[in-house]
C-alpha positions as YAML, in Angstrom:
chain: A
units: angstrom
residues:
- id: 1
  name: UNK
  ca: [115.58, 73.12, 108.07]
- id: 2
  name: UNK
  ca: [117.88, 75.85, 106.63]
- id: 3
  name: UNK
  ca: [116.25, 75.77, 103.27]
- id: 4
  name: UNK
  ca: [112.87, 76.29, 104.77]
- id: 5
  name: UNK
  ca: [114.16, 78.95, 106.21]
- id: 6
  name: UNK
  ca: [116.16, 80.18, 103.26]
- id: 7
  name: UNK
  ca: [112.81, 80.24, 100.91]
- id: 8
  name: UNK
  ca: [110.60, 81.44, 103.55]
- id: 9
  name: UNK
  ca: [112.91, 84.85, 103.60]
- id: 10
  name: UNK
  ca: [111.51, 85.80, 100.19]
- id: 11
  name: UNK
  ca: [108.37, 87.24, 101.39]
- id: 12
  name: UNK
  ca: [110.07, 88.17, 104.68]
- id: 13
  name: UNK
  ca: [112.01, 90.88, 102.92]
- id: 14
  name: UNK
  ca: [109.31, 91.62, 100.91]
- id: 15
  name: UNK
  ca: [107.44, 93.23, 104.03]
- id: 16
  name: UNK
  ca: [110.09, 94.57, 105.62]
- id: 17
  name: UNK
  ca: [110.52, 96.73, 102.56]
- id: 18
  name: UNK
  ca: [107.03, 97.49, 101.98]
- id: 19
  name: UNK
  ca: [107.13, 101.78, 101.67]
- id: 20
  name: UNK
  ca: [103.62, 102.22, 100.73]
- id: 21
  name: UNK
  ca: [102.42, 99.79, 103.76]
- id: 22
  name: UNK
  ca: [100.20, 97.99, 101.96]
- id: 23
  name: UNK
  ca: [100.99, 95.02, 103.69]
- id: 24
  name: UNK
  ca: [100.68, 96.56, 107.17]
- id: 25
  name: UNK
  ca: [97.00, 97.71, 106.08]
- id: 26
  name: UNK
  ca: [95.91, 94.70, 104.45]
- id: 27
  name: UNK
  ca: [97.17, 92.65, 107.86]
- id: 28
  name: UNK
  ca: [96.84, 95.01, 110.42]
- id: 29
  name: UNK
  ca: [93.33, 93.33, 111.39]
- id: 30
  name: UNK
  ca: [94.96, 89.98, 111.44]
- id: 31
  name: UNK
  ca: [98.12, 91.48, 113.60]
- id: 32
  name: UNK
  ca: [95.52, 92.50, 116.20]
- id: 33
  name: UNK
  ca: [94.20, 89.38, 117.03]
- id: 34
  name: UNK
  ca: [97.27, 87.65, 117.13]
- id: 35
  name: UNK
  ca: [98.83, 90.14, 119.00]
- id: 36
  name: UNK
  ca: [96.79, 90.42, 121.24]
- id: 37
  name: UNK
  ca: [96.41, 86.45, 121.59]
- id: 38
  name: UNK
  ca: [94.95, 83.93, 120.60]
- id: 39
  name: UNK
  ca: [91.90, 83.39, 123.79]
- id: 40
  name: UNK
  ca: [88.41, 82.59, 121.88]
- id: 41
  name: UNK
  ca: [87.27, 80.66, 119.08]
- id: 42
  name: UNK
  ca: [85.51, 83.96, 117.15]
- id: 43
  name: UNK
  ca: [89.40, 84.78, 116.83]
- id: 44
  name: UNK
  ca: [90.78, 81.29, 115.01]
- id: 45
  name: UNK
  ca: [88.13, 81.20, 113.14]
- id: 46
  name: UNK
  ca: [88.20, 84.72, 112.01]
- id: 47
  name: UNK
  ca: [91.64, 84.32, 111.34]
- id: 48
  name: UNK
  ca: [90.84, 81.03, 109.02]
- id: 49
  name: UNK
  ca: [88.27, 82.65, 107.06]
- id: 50
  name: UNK
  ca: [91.04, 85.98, 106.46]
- id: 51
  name: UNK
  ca: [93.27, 83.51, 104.78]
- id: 52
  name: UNK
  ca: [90.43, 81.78, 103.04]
- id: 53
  name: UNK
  ca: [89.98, 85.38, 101.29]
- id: 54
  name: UNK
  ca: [93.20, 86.53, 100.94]
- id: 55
  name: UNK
  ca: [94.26, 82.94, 98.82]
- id: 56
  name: UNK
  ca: [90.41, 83.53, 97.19]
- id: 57
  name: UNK
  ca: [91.64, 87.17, 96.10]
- id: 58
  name: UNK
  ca: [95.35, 86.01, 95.19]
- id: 59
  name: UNK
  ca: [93.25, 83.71, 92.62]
- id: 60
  name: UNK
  ca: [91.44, 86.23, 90.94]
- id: 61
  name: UNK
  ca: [94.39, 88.61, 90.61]
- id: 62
  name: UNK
  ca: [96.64, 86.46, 89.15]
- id: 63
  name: UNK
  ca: [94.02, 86.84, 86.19]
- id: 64
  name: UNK
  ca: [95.35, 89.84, 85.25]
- id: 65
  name: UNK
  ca: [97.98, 89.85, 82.95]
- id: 66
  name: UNK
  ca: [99.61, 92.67, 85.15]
- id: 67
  name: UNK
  ca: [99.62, 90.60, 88.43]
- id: 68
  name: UNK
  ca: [103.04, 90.83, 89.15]
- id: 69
  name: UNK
  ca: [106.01, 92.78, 86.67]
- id: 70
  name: UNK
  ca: [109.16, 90.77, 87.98]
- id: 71
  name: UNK
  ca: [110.46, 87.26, 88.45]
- id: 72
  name: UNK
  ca: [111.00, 88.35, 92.33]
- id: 73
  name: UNK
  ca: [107.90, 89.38, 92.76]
- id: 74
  name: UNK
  ca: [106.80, 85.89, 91.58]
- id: 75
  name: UNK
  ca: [109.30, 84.56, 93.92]
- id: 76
  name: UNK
  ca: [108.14, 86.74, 96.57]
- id: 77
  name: UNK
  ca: [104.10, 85.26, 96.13]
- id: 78
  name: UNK
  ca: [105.27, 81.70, 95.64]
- id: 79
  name: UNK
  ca: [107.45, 82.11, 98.82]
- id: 80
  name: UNK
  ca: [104.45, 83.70, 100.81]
- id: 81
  name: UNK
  ca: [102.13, 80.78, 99.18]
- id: 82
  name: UNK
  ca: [104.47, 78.22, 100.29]
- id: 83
  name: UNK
  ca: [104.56, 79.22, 104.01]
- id: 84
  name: UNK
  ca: [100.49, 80.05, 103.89]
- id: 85
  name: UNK
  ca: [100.52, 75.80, 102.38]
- id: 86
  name: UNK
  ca: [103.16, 74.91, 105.54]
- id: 87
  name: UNK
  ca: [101.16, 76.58, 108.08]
- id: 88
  name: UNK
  ca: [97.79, 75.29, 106.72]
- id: 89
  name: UNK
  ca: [99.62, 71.94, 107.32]
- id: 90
  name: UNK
  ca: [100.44, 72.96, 110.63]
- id: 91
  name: UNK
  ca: [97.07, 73.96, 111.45]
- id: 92
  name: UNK
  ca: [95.68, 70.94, 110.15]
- id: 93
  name: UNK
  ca: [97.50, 68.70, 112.19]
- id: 94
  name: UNK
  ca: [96.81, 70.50, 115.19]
- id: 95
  name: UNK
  ca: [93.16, 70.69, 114.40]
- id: 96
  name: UNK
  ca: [93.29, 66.63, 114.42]
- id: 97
  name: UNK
  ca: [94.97, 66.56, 117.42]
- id: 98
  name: UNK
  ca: [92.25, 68.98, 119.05]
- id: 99
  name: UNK
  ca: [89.34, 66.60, 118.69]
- id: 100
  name: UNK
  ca: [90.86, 64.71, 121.35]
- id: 101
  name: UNK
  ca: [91.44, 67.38, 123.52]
- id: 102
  name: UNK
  ca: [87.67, 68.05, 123.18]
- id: 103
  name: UNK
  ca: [86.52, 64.18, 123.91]
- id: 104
  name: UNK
  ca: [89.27, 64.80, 127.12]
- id: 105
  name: UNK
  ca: [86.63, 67.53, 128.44]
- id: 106
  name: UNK
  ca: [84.01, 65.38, 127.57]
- id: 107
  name: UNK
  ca: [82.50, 68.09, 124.74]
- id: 108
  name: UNK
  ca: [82.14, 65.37, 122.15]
- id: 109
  name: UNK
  ca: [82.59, 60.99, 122.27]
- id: 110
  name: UNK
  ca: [85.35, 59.88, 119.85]
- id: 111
  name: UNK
  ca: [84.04, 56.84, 118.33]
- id: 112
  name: UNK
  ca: [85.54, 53.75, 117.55]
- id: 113
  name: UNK
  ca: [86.61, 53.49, 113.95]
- id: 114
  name: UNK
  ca: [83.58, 52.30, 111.28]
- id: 115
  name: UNK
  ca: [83.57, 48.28, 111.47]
- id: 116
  name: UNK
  ca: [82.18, 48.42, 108.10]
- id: 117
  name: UNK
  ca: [82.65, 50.78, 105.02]
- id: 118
  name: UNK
  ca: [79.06, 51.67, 104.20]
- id: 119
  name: UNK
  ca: [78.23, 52.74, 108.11]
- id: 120
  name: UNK
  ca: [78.12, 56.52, 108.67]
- id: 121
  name: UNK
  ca: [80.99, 58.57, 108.58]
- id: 122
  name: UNK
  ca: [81.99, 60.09, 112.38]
- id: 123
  name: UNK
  ca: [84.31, 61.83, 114.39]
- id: 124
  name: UNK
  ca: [87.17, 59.46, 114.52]
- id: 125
  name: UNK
  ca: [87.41, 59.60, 110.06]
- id: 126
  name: UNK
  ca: [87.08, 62.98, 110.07]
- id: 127
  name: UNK
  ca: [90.26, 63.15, 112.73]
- id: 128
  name: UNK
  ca: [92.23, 60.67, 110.09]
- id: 129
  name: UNK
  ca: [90.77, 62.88, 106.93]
- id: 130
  name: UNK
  ca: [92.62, 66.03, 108.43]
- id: 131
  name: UNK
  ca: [95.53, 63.92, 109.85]
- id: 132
  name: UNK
  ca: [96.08, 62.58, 106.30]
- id: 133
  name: UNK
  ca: [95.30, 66.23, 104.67]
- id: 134
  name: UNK
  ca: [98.39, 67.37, 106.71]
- id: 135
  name: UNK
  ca: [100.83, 64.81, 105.65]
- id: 136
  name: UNK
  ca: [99.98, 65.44, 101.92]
- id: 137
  name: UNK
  ca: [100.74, 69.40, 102.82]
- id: 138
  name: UNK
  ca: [104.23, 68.63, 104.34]
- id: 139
  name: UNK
  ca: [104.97, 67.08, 101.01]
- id: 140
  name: UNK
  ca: [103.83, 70.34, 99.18]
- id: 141
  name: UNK
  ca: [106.18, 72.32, 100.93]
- id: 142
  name: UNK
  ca: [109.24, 70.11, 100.24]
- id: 143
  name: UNK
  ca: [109.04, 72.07, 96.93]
- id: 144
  name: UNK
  ca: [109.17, 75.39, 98.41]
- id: 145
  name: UNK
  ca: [112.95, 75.90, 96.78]
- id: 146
  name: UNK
  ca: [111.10, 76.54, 93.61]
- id: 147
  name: UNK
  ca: [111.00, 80.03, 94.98]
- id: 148
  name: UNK
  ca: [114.51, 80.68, 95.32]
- id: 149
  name: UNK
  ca: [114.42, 79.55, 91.84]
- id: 150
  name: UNK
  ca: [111.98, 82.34, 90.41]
- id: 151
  name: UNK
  ca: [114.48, 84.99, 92.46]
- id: 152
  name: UNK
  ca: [117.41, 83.70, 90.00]
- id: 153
  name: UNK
  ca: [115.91, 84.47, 87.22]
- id: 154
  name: UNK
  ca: [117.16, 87.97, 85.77]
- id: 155
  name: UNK
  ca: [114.43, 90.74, 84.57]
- id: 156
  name: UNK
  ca: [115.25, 91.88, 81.30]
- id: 157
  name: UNK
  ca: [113.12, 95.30, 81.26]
- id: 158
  name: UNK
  ca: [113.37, 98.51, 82.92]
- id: 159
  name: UNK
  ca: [110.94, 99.45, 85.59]
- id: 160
  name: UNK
  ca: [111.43, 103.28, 86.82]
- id: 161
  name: UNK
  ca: [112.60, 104.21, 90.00]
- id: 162
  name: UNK
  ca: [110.45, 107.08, 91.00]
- id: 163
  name: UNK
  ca: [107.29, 109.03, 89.46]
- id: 164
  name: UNK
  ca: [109.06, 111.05, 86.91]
- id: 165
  name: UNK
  ca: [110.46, 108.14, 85.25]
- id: 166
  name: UNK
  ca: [107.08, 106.73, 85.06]
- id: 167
  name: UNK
  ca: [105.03, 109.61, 83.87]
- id: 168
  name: UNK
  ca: [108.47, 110.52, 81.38]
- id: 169
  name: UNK
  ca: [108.03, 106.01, 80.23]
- id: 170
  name: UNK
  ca: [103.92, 106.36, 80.17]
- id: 171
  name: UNK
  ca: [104.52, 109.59, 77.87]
- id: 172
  name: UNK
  ca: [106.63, 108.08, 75.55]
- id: 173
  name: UNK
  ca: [104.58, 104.92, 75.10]
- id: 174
  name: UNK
  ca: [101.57, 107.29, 74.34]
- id: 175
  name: UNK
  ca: [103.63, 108.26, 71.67]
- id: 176
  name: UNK
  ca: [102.24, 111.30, 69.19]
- id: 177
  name: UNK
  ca: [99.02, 110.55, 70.86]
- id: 178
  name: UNK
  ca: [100.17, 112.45, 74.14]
- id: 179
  name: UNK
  ca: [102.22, 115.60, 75.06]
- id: 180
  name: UNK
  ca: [104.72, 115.90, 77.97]
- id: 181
  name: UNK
  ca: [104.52, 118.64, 80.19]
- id: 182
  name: UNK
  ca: [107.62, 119.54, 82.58]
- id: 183
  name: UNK
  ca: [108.06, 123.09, 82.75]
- id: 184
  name: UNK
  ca: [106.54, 122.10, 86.31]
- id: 185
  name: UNK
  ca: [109.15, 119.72, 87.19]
- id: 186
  name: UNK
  ca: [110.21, 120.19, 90.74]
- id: 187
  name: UNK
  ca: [114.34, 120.13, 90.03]
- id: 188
  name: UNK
  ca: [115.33, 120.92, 93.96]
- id: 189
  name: UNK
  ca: [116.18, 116.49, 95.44]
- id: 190
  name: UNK
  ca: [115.00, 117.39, 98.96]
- id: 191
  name: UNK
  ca: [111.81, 118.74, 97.87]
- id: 192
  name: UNK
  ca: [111.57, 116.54, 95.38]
- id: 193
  name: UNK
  ca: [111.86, 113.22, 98.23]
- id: 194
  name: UNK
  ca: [109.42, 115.10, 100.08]
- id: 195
  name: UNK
  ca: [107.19, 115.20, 97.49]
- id: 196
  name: UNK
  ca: [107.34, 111.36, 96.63]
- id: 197
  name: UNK
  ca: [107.38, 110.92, 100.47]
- id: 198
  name: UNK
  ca: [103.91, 112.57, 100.66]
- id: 199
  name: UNK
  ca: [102.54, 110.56, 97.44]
- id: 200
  name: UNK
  ca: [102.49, 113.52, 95.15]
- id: 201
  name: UNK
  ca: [104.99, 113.37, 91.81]
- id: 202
  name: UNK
  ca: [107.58, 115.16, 90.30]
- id: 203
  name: UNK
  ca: [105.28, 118.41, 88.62]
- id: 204
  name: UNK
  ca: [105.18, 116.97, 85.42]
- id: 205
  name: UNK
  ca: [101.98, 116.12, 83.69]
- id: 206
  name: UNK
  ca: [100.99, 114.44, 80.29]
- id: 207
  name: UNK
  ca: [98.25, 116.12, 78.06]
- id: 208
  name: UNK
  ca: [96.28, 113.62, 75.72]
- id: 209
  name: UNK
  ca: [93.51, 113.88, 73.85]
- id: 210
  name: UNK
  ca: [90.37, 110.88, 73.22]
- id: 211
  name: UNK
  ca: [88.70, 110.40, 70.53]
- id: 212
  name: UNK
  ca: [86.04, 112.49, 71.14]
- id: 213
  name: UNK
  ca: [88.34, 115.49, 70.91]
- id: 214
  name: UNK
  ca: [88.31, 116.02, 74.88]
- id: 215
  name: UNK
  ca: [91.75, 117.00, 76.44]
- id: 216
  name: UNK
  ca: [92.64, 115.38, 79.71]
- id: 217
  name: UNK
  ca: [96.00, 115.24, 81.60]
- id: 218
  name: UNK
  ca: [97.38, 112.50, 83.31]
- id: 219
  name: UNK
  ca: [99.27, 113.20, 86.46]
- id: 220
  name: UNK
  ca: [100.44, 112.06, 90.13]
- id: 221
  name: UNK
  ca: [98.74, 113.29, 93.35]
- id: 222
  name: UNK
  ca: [97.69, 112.29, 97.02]
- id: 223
  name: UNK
  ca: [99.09, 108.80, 96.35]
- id: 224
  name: UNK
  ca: [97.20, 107.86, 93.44]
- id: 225
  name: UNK
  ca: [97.63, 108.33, 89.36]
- id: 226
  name: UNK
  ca: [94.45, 109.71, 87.71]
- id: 227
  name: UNK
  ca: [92.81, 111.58, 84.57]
- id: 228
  name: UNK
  ca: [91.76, 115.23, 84.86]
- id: 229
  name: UNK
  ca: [89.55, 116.26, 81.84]
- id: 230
  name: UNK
  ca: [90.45, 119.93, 81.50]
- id: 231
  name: UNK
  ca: [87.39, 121.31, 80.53]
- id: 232
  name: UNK
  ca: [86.20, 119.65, 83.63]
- id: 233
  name: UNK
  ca: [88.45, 122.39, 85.97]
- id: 234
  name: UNK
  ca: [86.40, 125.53, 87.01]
- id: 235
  name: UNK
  ca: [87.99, 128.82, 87.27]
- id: 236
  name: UNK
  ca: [88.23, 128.21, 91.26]
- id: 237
  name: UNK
  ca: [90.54, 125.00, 90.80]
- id: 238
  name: UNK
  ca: [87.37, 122.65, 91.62]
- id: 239
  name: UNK
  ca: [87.31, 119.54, 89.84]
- id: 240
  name: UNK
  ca: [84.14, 118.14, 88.47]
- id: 241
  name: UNK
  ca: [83.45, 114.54, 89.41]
- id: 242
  name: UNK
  ca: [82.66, 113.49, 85.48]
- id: 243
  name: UNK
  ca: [85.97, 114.61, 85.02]
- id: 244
  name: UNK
  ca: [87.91, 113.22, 87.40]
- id: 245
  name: UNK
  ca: [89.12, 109.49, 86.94]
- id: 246
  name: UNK
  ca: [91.40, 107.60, 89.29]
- id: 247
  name: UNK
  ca: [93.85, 104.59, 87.65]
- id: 248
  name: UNK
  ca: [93.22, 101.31, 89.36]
- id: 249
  name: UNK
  ca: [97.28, 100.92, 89.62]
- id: 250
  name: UNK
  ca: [98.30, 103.78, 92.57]
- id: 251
  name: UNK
  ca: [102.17, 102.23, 92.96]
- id: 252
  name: UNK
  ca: [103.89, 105.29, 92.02]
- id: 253
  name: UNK
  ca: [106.47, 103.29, 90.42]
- id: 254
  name: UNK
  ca: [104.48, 101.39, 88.51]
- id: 255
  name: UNK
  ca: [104.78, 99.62, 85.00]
- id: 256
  name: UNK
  ca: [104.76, 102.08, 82.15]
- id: 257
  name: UNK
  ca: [102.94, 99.96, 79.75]
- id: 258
  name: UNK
  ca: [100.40, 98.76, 82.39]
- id: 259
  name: UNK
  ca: [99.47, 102.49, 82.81]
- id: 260
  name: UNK
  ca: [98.81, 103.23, 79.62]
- id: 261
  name: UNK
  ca: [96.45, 99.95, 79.21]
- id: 262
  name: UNK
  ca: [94.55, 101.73, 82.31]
- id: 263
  name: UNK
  ca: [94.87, 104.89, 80.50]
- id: 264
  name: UNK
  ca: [93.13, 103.61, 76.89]
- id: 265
  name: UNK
  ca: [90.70, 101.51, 78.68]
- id: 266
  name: UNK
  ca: [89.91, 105.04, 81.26]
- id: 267
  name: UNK
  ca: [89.18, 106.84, 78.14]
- id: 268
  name: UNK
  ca: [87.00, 104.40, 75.86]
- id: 269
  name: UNK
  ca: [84.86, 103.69, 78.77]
- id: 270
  name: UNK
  ca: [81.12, 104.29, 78.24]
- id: 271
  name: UNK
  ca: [81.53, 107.20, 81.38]
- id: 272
  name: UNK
  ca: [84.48, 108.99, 79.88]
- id: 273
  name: UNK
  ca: [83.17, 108.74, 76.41]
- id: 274
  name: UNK
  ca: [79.62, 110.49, 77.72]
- id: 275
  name: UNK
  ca: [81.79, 113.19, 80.09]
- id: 276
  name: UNK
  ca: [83.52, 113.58, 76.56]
...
């Protein structure tokens, strides 16, 4: 019981130190209905079909090669994957168990169990199919300590620690191809922490050029990285929308080189290359 609970504290921490609250907005619809109990069907069943999307959309983003940077963020999915898998087990066994509260009200008739194999399947196999489901899911989860495992294992690169590292990283990865500009770095710390507390960065911007010879700068700002073409900018300070692309990856501290993949592909899109 200790080692569930051991495993099952990956993904624990993992919320408790979630600063952008991502995880509070993706489960703040699920939070309401459970905290406000669990009275009506529409509920459970709204709450089955939310997980039955969220493990859909865990799927297709562990297609990206930029899914997750670090070992403990691995650890940190396979922990939360594990106790979706234990509860699913739970679930199912309760589910099993509630047919026969249902034939207790007198909703439904639990049949006797098929005499022969090529009769109809009913209620009663369907109650064994989950039961059986369930046991098969406990055994999953004995091999949840593979998590603890993954958050072991040492990461041997450097990720930065707050916006100007990453826009300083993203520029030199650019290389020749891109100019850093910080003659607009903000150098006071408390102003500084306010401005990463309000989702803005550090000042500094990085000028780059595509290959149709436009100039665009890549920057931080209300929470989100993004391209400014800067022929784009009237006089006024109003940005065009043609020239105004926002990176998929917002995590102010995010991987250098998975920026500048965002970056490349921004800028040899069809709609950047016809702003161009």
């Amino acid at each position: 019981m200790q080692q569930s609970k051991e495993w099952r504290t990956l993904w624990q921490e993992f919320d408790e130190n979630d600063a952008r609250r991502l995880i509070s907005d993706a489960c703040g619809g699920i939070r309401l209905c459970t905290d406000e109990g669990m009275h009506d069907p529409e509920k459970v069943i709204a709450l089955g079909i939310a997980g039955a999307e969220a493990a859909e959309g865990i799927v297709a983003g562990l297609d990206s090669e930029w899914a997750l940077y670090t070992p403990k963020q691995a650890a940190a999915l396979a922990s939360a994957l594990f106790a979706q898998v234990h509860a699913v087990g739970a679930a199912l066994e309760k589910l099993g168990a509630f047919l026969y509260v249902m034939a207790a009200r007198g909703d439904v008739e639990m049949p006797q169990f098929r005499a022969e194999s090529d009769e109809p399947p009913n209620l009663s196999d369907a109650e064994i199919g989950i039961g059986r489901a369930a046991e098969e899911i406990h055994g999953v989860v004995s091999r949840a300590d593979s998590a603890l495992v993954l958050a072991d294992v040492p990461y041997l690169g450097k990720l930065p620690t707050d916006a100007h590292q990453t826009i300083t990283a993203v520029a030199g990865l650019l290389g020749d191809t891109a100019k850093l500009i910080d003659d607009h770095h903000v150098q006071d710390a408390a102003e500084l922490a306010d401005q990463y507390h309000e989702g803005f960065g550090c000042g500094c911007r990085v000028e780059l050029t595509d290959t149709a010879g436009a100039v665009w700068e890549f920057a931080r700002g209300d929470s989100e990285w993004c391209l400014v073409r800067l022929d784009g900018i009237s006089d006024d300070g109003y940005i065009r929308d043609d020239a105004w692309i926002q990176l998929a990856n917002s995590q102010a501290t995010a991987h250098p080189a998975h920026l500048v993949l965002l970056i490349r592909r921004a800028l040899t899109a069809p709609s950047a290359a016809a702003a161009s």
